[in-house]
mmCIF file of C-alpha atoms in Angstrom:
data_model
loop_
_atom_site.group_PDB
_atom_site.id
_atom_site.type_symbol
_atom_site.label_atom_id
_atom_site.label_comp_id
_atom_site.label_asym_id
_atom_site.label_seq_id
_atom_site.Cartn_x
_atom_site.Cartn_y
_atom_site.Cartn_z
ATOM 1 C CA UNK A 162 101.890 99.256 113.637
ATOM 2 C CA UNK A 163 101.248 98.483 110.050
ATOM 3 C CA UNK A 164 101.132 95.499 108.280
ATOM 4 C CA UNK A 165 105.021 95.346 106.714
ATOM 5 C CA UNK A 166 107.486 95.986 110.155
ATOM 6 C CA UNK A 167 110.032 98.503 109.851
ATOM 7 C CA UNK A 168 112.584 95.794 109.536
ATOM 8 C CA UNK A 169 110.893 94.033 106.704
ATOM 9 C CA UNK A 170 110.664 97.578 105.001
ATOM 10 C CA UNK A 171 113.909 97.908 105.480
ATOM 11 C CA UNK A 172 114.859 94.648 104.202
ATOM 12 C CA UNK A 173 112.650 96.049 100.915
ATOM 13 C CA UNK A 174 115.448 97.853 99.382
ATOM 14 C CA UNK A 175 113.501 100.733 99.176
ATOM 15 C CA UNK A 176 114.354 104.338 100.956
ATOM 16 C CA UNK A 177 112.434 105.048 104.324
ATOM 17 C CA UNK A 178 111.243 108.744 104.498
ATOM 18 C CA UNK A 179 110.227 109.567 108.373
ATOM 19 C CA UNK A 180 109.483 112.518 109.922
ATOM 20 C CA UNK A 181 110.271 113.528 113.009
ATOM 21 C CA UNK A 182 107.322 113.576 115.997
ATOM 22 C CA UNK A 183 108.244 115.490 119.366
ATOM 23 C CA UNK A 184 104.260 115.423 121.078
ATOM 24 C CA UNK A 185 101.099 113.434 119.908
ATOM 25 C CA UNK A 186 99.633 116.590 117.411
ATOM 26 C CA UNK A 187 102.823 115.835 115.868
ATOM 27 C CA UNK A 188 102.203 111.831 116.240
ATOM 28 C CA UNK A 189 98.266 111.959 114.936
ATOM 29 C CA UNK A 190 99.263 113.778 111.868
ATOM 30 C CA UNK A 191 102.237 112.110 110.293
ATOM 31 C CA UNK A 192 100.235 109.017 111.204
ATOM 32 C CA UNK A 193 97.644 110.126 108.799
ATOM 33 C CA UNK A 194 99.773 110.844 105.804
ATOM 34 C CA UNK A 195 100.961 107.381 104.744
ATOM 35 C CA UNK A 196 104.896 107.655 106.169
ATOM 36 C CA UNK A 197 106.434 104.005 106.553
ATOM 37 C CA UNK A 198 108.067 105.109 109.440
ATOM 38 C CA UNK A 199 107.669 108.124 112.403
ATOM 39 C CA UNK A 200 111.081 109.286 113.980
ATOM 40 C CA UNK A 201 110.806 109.834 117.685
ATOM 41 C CA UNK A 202 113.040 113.123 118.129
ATOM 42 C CA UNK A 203 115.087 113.480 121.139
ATOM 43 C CA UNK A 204 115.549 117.295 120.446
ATOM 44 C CA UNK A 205 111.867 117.915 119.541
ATOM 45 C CA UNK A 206 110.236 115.584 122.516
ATOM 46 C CA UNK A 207 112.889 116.801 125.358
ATOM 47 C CA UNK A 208 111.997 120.441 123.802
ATOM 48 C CA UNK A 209 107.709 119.796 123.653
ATOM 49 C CA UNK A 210 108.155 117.943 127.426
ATOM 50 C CA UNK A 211 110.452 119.702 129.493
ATOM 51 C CA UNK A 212 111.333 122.983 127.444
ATOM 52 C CA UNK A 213 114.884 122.143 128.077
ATOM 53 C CA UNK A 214 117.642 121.607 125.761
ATOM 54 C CA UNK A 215 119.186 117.893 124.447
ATOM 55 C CA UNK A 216 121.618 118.481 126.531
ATOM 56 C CA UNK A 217 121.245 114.780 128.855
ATOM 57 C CA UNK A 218 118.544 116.244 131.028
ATOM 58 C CA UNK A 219 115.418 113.718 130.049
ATOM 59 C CA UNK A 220 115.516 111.141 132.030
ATOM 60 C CA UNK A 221 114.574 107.342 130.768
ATOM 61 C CA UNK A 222 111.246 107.640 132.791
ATOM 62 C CA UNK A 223 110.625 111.401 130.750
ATOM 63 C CA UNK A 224 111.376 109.600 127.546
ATOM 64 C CA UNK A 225 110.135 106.095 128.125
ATOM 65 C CA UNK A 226 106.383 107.578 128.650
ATOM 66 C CA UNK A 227 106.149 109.751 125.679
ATOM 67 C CA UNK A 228 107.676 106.490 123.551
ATOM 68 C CA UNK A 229 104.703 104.640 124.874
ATOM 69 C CA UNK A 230 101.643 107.223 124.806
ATOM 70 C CA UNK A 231 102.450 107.957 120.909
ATOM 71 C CA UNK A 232 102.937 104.311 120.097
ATOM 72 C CA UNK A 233 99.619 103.298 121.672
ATOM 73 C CA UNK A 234 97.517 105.801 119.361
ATOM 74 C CA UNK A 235 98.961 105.496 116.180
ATOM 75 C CA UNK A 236 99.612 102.467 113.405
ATOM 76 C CA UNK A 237 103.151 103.812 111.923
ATOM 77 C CA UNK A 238 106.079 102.323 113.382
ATOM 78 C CA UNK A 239 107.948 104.456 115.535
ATOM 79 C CA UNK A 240 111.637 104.967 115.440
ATOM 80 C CA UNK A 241 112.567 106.687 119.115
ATOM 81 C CA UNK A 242 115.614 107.862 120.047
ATOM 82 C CA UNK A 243 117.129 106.419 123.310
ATOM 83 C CA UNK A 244 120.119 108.754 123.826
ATOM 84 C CA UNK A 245 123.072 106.793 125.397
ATOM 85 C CA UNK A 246 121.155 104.016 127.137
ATOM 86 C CA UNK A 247 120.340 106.472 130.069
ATOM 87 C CA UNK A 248 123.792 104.762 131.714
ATOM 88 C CA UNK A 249 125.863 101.958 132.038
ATOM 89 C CA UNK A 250 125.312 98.280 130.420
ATOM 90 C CA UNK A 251 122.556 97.974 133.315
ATOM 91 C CA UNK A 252 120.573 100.777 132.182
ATOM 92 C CA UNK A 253 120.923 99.765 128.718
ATOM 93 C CA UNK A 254 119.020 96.509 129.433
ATOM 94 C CA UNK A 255 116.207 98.161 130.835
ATOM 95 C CA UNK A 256 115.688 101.015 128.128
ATOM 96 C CA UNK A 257 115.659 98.122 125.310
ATOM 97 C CA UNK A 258 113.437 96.519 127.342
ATOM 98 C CA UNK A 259 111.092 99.160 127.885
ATOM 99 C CA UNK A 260 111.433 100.526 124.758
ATOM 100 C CA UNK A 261 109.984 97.731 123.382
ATOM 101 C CA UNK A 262 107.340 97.001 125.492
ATOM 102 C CA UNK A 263 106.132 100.374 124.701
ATOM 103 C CA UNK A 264 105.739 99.632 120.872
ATOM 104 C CA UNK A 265 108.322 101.171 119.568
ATOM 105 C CA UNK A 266 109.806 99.694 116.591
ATOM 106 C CA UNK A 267 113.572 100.487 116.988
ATOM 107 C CA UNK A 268 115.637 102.234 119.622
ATOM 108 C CA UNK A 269 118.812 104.310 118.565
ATOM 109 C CA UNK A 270 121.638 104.446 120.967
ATOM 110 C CA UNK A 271 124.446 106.795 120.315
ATOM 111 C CA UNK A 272 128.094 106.647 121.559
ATOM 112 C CA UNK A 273 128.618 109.825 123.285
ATOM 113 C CA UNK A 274 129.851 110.697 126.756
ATOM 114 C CA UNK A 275 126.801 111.358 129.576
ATOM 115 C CA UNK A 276 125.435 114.072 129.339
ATOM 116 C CA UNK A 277 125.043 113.707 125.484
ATOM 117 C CA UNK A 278 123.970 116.737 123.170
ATOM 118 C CA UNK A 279 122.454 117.297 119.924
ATOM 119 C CA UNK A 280 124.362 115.454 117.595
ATOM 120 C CA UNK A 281 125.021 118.731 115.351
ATOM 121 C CA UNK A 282 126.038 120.954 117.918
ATOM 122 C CA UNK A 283 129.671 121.576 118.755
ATOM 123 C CA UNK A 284 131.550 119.959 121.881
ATOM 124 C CA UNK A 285 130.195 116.260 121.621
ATOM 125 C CA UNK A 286 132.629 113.754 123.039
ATOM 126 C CA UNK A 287 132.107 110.164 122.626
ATOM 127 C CA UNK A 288 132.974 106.929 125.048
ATOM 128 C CA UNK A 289 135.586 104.042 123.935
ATOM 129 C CA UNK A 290 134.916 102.008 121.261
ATOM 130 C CA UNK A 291 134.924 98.639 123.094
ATOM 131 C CA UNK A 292 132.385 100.346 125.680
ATOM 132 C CA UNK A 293 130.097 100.811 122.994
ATOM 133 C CA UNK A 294 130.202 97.834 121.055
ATOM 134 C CA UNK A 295 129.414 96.147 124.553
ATOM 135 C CA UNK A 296 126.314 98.586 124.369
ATOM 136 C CA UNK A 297 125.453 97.117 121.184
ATOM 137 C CA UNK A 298 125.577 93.456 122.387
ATOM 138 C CA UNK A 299 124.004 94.186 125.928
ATOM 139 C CA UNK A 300 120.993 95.990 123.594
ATOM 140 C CA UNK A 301 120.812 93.282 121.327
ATOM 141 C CA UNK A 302 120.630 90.596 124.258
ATOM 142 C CA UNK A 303 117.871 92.341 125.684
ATOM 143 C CA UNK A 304 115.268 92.881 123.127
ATOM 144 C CA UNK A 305 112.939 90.120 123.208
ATOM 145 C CA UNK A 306 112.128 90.247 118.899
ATOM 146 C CA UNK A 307 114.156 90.329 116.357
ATOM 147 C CA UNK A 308 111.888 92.533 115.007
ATOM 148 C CA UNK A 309 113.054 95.507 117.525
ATOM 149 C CA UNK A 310 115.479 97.207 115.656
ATOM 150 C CA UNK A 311 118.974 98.336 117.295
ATOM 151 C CA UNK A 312 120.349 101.308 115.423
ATOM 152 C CA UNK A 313 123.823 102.071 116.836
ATOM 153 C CA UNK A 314 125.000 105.762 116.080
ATOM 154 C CA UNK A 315 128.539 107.240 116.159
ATOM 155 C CA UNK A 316 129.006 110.816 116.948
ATOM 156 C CA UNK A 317 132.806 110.659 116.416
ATOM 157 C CA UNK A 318 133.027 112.469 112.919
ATOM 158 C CA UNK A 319 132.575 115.951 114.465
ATOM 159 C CA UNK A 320 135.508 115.604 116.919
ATOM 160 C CA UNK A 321 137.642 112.328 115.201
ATOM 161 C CA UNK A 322 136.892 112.457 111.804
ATOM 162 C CA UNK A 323 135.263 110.846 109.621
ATOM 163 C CA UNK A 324 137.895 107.802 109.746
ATOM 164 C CA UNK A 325 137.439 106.934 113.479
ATOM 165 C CA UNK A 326 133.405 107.171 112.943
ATOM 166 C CA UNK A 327 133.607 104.222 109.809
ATOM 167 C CA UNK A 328 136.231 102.392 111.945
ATOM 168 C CA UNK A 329 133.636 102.758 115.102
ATOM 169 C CA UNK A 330 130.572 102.073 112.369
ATOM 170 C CA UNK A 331 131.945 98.549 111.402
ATOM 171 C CA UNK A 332 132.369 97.804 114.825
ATOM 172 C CA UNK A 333 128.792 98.614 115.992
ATOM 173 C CA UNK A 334 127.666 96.717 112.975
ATOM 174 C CA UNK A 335 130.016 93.726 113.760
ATOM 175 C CA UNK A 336 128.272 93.765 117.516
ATOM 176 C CA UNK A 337 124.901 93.362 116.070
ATOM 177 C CA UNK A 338 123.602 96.577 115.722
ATOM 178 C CA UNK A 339 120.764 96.352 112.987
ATOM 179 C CA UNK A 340 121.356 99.993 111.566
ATOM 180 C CA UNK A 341 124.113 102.014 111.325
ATOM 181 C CA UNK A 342 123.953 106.204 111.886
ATOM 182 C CA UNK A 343 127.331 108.065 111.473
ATOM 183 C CA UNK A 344 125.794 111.168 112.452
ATOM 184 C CA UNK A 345 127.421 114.706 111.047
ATOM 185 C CA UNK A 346 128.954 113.959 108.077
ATOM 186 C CA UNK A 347 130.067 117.218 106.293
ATOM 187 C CA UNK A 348 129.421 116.739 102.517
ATOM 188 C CA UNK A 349 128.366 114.595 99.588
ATOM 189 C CA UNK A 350 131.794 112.799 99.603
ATOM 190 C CA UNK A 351 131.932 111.389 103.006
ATOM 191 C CA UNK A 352 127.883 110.605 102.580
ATOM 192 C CA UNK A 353 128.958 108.359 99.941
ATOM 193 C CA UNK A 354 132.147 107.160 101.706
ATOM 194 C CA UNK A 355 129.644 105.690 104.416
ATOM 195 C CA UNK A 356 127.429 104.372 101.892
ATOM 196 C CA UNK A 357 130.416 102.525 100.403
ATOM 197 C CA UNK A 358 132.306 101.019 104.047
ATOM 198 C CA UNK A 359 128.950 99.957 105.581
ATOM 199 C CA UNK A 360 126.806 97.120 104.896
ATOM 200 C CA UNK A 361 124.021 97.594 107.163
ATOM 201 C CA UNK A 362 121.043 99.896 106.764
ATOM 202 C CA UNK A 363 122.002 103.297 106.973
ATOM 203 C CA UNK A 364 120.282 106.355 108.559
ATOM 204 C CA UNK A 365 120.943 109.869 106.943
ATOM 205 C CA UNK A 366 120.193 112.446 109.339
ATOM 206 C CA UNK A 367 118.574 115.627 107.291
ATOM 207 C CA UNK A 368 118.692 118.956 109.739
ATOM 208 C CA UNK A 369 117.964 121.918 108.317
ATOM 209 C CA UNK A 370 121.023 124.633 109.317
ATOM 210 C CA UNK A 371 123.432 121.184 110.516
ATOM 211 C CA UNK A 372 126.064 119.945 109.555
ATOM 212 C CA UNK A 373 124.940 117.527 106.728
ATOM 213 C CA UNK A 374 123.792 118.583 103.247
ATOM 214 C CA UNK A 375 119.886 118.406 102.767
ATOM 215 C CA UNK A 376 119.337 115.394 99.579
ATOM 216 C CA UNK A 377 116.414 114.180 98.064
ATOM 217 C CA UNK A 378 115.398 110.834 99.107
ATOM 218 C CA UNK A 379 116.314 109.569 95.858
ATOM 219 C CA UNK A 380 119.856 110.599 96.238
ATOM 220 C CA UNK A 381 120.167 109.544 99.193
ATOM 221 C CA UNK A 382 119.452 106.271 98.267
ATOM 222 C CA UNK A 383 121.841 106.164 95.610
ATOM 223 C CA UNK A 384 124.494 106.986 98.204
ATOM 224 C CA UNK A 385 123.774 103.906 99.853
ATOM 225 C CA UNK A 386 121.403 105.328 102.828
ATOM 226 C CA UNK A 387 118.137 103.161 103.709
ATOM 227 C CA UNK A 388 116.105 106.140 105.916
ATOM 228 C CA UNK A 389 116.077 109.353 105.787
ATOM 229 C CA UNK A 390 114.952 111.138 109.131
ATOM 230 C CA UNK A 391 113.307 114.898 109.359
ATOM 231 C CA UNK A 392 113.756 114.970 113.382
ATOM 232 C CA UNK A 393 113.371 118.994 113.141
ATOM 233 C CA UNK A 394 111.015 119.488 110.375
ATOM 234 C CA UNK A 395 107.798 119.399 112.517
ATOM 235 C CA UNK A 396 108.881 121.299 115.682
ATOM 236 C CA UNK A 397 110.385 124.135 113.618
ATOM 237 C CA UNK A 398 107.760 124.639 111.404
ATOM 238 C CA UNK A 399 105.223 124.753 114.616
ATOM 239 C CA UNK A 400 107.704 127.437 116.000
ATOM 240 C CA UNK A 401 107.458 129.299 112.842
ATOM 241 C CA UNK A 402 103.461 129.227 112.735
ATOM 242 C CA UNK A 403 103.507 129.874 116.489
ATOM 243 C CA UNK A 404 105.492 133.083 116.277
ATOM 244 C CA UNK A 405 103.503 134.452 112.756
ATOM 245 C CA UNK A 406 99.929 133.823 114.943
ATOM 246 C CA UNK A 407 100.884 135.130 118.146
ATOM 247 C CA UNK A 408 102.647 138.479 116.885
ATOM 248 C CA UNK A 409 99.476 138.656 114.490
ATOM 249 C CA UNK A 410 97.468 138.354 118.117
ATOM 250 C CA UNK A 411 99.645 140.627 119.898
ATOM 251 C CA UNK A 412 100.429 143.359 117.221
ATOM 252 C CA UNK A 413 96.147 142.872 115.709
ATOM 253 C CA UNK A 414 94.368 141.801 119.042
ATOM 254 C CA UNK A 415 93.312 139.307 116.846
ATOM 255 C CA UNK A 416 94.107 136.844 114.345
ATOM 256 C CA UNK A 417 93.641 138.344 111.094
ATOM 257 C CA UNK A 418 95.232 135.801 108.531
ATOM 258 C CA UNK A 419 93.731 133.015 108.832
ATOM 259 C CA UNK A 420 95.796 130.889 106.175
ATOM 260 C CA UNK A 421 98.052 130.623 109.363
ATOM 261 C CA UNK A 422 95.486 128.163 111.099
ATOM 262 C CA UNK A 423 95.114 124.885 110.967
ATOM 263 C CA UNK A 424 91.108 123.857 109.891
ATOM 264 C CA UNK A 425 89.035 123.460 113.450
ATOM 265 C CA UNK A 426 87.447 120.793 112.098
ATOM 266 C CA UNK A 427 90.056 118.930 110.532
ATOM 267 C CA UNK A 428 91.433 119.257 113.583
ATOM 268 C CA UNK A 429 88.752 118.126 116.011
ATOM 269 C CA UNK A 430 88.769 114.510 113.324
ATOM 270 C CA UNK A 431 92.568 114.084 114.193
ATOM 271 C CA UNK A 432 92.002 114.157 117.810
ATOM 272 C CA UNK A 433 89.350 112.207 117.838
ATOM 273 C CA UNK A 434 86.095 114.128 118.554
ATOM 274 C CA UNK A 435 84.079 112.225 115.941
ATOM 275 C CA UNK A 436 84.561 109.002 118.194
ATOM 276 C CA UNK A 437 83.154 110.946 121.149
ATOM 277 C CA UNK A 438 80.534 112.467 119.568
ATOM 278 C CA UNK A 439 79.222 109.275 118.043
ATOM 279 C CA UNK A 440 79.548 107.883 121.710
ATOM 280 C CA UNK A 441 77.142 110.761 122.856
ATOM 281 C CA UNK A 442 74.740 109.788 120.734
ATOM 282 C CA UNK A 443 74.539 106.175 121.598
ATOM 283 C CA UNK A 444 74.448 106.761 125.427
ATOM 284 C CA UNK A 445 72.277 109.986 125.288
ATOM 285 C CA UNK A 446 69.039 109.470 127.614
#
C-alpha cells in the first residue's frame, strides 16, 4: 500500500479517481500510473476468472484469492468488491475477515437478494433494510482496523426509487458503514440529491452504456461524491484491442498494425523480467 491509506485520502477532501482491475496485467499497470486507489471489479474479475457472468456464481474462495494475489504485488490500495457477503451474517464475518487479511483496503457489500447481478442490469432485487444494516454492523465488528474500509451499497434505486435507496443509504451509514454507494442513479439531479442527504464518503459508479451519466471527476466532486470508480474501463478496452488484433490475425495471417500492441519490452518491465534477469546474472556459473 502507499504511504497515505485510502481512508486518510479519503478523509483529504479531495476526489479519488480508481480504475477498475479484473486480473494482475490489469493490477501491474494501474499500479504504475500514480492512481490513489485500484477498484477490484466484480464484473471484470468474475469475467477474467471464470468467463461467467456477475450473475452470483463466484464463490468467496474464487474471489477471496484474486483479492489477495493482486494485493500482494502491487503498492495502491485496493478497493474489492465483496458482492453480498457470500451469505448470511456468518459468511459476512468471514469475507471481512479475509478480505482484510488479504490486503485489501476496503470491501463493498451490496444489499441485493442471492444471487446478486450487475448493479446496472435490469431485474436486481434487494433484501430488507434491517437485514442489511445488520450486515453493516456484523462487517464492521469483524474487521480488525479501522483502517479497513466498509462501503455499504444500495441497489434499490433501479427497482424502489431513488427515495427508498437515500432512506436505505442513511441507514447503512447510521450502522457504521464507512462509505456510502447508491448505485444506478439516473441523472445529474438525483447525483446531486445523494450528494446533498448523505454525509459519508460517497462512491459514484461511472459505466460506460449504464445507467448513470459519465462526469468529470471535478464534477463529481462538486456533487458531493468522494471516488469515482472505472470498474469497466480496463476489461472493455482489452476486449476492444483483443477483437481489432485477432480479426487483423485471422483476416491478415498476421498482425499488420502494430499501433494495436502493447511495447514487448515495456511489457516484459511490468511483469517483472528485469528482476529475473538481474537474478541470472548473479547466480550464473
Amino acid at each position: 500500500m502507499t504511504q497515505a491509506t485510502l481512508k486518510q485520502q479519503l478523509e483529504s477532501g479531495e476526489i479519488i479517481v480508481a480504475p477498475g482491475i479484473y486480473d494482475m496485467i490489469s493490477a501491474l499497470m494501474a499500479d504504475r500510473m500514480g492512481f490513489k486507489a485500484l477498484y477490484m471489479t466484480g464484473y471484470g474479475t468474475v469475467a477474467s476468472h471464470l468467463g461467467l457472468p456477475d450473475a452470483g456464481l463466484a464463490t468467496y474462495t474464487d474471489m477471496v484469492g484474486r483479492v489477495a494475489t493482486m494485493a500482494k504485488l502491487t503498492k495502491t490500495p485496493i478497493i474489492a468488491d465483496g458482492d453480498t457477503g457470500y451469505g448470511g451474517l456468518l459468511n459476512v464475518h468471514h469475507t471481512v475477515r479475509g478480505y482484510e487479511e488479504a490486503g485489501a483496503a476496503a470491501i463493498q457489500l451490496e444489499d441485493q437478494e442471492f444471487p446478486k447481478k450487475c448493479g446496472h442490469t435490469p431485474g436486481r432485487r434487494v433484501i430488507p433494510k434491517a437485514d442489511m444494516v445488520k450486515k453493516i454492523q456484523v462487517a464492521c465488528e469483524a474487521r480488525q482496523s479501522e483502517d479497513f474500509l466498509i462501503i455499504a451499497r444500495t441497489d434499490a434505486r433501479t427497482a424502489l426509487g431513488l427515495e427508498e435507496a437515500l432512506t436505505r443509504a442513511e441507514a447503512y451509514a447510521d450502522a457504521g458503514a464507512d462509505v456510502i454507494f447508491v448505485e444506478s442513479p439516473e441523472n445529474e439531479d438525483e447525483m446531486a440529491e445523494i450528494g446533498k442527504r448523505l454525509n459519508k464518503p460517497l462512491v459514484a459508479n461511472m459505466v460506460p452504456g449504464g445507467r448513470t451519466p459519465i462526469l468529470a471527476a471535478d464534477k463529481l466532486q462538486a456533487l458531493g461524491f468522494s471516488l469515482a470508480i472505472h470498474p469497466a474501463a480496463g476489461f472493455l478496452a482489452t476486449a476492444q484491442a483483443l477483437d481489432k488484433s485477432y480479426r487483423d490475425i485471422l483476416e491478415n495471417g498476421d498482425v499488420t498494425d502494430w499501433s494495436l500492441l502493447y511495447n514487448f519490452s515495456d511489457f516484459n518491465s511490468i511483469i517483472g523480467f528485469e528482476d529475473i534477469w538481474e537474478f541470472d546474472k548473479r547466480h550464473a556459473d
